[in-house]
C-alpha positions as MATLAB code, in Angstrom:
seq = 'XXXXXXXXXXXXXXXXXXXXXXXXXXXXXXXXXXXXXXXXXXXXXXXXXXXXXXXXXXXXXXXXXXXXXXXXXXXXXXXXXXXXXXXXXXXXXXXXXXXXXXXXXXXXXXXXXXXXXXXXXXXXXXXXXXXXXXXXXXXXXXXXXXXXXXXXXXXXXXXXXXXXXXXXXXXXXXXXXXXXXXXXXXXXX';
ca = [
      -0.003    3.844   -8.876;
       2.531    1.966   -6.386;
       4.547    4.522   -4.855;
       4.676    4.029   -1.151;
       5.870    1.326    0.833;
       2.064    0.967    2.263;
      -0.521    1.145   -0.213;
      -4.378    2.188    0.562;
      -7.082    2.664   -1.851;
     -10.700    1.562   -3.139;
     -11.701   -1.118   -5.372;
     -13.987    0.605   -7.054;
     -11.160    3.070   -8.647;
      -8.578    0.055   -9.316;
     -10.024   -3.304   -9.594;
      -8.722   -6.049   -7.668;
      -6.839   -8.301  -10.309;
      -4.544   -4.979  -11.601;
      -4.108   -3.856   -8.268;
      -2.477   -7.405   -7.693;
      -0.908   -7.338  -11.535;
       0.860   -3.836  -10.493;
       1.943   -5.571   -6.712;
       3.398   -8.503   -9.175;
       5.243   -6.174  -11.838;
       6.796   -4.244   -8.636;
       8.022   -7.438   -7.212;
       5.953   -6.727   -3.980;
       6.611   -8.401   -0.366;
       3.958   -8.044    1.906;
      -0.143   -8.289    2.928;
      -3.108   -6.952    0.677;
      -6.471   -6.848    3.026;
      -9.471   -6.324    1.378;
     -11.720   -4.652    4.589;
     -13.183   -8.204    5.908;
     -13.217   -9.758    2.369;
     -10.048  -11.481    2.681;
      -5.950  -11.054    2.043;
      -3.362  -12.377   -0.666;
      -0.014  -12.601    0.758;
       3.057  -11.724   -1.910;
       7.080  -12.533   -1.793;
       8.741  -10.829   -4.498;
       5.388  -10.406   -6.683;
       4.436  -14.182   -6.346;
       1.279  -15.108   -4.240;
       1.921  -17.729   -1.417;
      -1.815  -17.181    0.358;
      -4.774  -15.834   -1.011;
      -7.657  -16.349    1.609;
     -11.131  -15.152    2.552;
     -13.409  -15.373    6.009;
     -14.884  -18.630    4.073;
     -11.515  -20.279    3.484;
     -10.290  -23.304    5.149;
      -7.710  -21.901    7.860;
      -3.871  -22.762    6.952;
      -3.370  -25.379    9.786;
      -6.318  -27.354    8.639;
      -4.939  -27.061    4.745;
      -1.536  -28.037    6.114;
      -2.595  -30.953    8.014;
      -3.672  -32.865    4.463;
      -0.366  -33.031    4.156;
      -0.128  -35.624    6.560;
       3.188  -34.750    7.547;
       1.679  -33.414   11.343;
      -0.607  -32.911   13.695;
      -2.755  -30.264   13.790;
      -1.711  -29.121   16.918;
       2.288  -29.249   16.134;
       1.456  -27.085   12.868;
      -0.744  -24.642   14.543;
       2.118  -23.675   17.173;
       4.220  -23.861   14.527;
       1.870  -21.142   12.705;
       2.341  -19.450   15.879;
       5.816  -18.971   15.518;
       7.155  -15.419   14.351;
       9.613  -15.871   11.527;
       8.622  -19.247   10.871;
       8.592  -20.895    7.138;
       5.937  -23.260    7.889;
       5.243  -24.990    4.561;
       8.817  -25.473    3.741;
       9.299  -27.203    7.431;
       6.509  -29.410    6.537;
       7.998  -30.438    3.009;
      11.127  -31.383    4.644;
       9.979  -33.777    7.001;
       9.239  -36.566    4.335;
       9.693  -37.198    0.687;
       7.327  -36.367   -1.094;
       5.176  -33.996    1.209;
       6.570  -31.116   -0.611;
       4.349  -32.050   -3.487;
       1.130  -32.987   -1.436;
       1.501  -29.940    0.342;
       2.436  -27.454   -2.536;
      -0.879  -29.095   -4.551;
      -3.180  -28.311   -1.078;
      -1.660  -24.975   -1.119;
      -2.635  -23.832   -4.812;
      -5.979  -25.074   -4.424;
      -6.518  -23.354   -1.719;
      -5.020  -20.111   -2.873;
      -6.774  -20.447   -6.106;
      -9.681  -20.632   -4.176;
      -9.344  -17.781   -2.326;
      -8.740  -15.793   -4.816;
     -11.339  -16.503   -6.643;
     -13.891  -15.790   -4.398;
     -11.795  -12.105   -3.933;
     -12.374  -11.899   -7.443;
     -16.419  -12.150   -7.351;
     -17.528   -8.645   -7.901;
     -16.179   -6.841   -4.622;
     -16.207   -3.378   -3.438;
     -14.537   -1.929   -0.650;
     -11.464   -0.642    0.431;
      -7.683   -2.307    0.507;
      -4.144   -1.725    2.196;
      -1.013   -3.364    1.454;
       1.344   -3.324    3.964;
       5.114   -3.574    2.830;
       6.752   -6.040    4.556;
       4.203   -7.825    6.213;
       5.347  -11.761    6.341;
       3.192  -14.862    7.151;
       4.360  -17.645    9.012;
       3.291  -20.080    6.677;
       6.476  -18.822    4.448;
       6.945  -18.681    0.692;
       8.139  -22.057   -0.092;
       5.185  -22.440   -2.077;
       4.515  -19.153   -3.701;
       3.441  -19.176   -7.696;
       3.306  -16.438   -9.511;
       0.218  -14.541   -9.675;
      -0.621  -14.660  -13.919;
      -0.994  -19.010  -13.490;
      -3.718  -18.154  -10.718;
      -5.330  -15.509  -11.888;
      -6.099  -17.123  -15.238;
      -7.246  -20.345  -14.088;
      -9.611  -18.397  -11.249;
     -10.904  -16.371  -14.129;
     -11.982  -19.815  -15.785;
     -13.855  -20.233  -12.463;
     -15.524  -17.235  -12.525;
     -16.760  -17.509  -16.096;
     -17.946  -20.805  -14.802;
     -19.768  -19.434  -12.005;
     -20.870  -16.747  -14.120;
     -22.649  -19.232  -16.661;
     -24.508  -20.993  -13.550;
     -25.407  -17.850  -11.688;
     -27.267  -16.559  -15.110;
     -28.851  -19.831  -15.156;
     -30.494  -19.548  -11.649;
     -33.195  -17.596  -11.474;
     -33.186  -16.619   -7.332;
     -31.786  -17.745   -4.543;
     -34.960  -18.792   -3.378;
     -35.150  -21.454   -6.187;
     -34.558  -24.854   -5.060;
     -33.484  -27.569   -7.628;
     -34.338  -31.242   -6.959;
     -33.417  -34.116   -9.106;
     -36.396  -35.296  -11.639;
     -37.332  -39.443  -11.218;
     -37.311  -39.371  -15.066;
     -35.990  -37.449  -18.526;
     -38.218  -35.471  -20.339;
     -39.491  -37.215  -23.693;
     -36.612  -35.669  -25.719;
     -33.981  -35.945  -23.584;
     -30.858  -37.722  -24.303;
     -29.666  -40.336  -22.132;
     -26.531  -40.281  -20.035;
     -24.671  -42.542  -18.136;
     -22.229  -41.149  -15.238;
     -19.813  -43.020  -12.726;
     -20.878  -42.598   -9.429;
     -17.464  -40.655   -8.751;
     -18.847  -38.383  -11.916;
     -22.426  -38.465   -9.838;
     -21.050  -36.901   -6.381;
];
């Protein structure tokens, strides 16, 4: 399957999660785009940014870290060459942590919303480097499997809800039968 340096092809004839698997096993460096879906970026097989057009953008991620201002990291982002993240997790001890912990949930996030059922067509282009760096880069099986979980989530709730057009509202009281609960309010939000 993976036989050039830049790789173009369509979902629909290799799914999204072994195209990835295959970039992994070949210990790929570089950009997958998915046409206006989103991109994972991979050093040496292991994901370091998986984002859509919904996703929080990186400056904004990297800024809960705390560790600058939003301003200083986005011309930092600007930089060509730059390793971004591992900058950031040198400035202060423990912002490596904070900022690794932002960075997988954001990158689990990502992916899976590349994962929802998607056509289209993809590229990878060999090479291809981010300025946010791989500092934080994990391989891809730990992400995939937990944004599988999220998907059979989301798949339980989506089968639940009838339309989009249905609109749920919270009852004043429990039905006859129902069984009482008690929640925290941080359980509530």
């Amino acid at each position: 399957m993976v036989q050039s340096d830049d790789i173009r092809g369509d979902l629909s004839e290799t799914p999204l999660v072994p195209l990835l698997e295959q970039l992994a096993v070949d210990g790929r460096t570089g950009v997958l785009r998915i046409d206006a879906s989103g991109e994972v970026w991979l050093a040496e097989g292991a994901v370091y940014l998986a984002s859509t057009p919904d996703s929080a953008d990186v400056a904004s991620v990297l800024f809960g870290g705390g560790v600058a201002s939003l301003d200083e990291i986005e011309q930092m982002l600007s930089a060509e060459g730059a390793d971004v993240a591992g900058q950031l997790a040198g400035r202060q001890a423990g912002a490596g942590s904070v900022i690794g912990r932002l960075l997988h949930e954001h990158n689990l996030t990502g992916l899976f919303e590349l994962m929802v059922p998607n056509t289209g067509t993809y590229e990878f282009n060999e090479g291809a480097r981010h300025p946010l760096g791989p500092t934080f880069a994990e391989p891809l099986g730990d992400l995939v499997v937990q944004a599988e979980r999220r998907l059979d989530i989301w798949r339980q709730i989506a089968a639940r809800i009838p339309s989009v057009a249905v609109s749920f509202r919270l009852s004043r009281s429990l039905p006859e039968d129902a069984e009482e609960r008690v929640v925290t309010a941080d359980e509530w939000r």
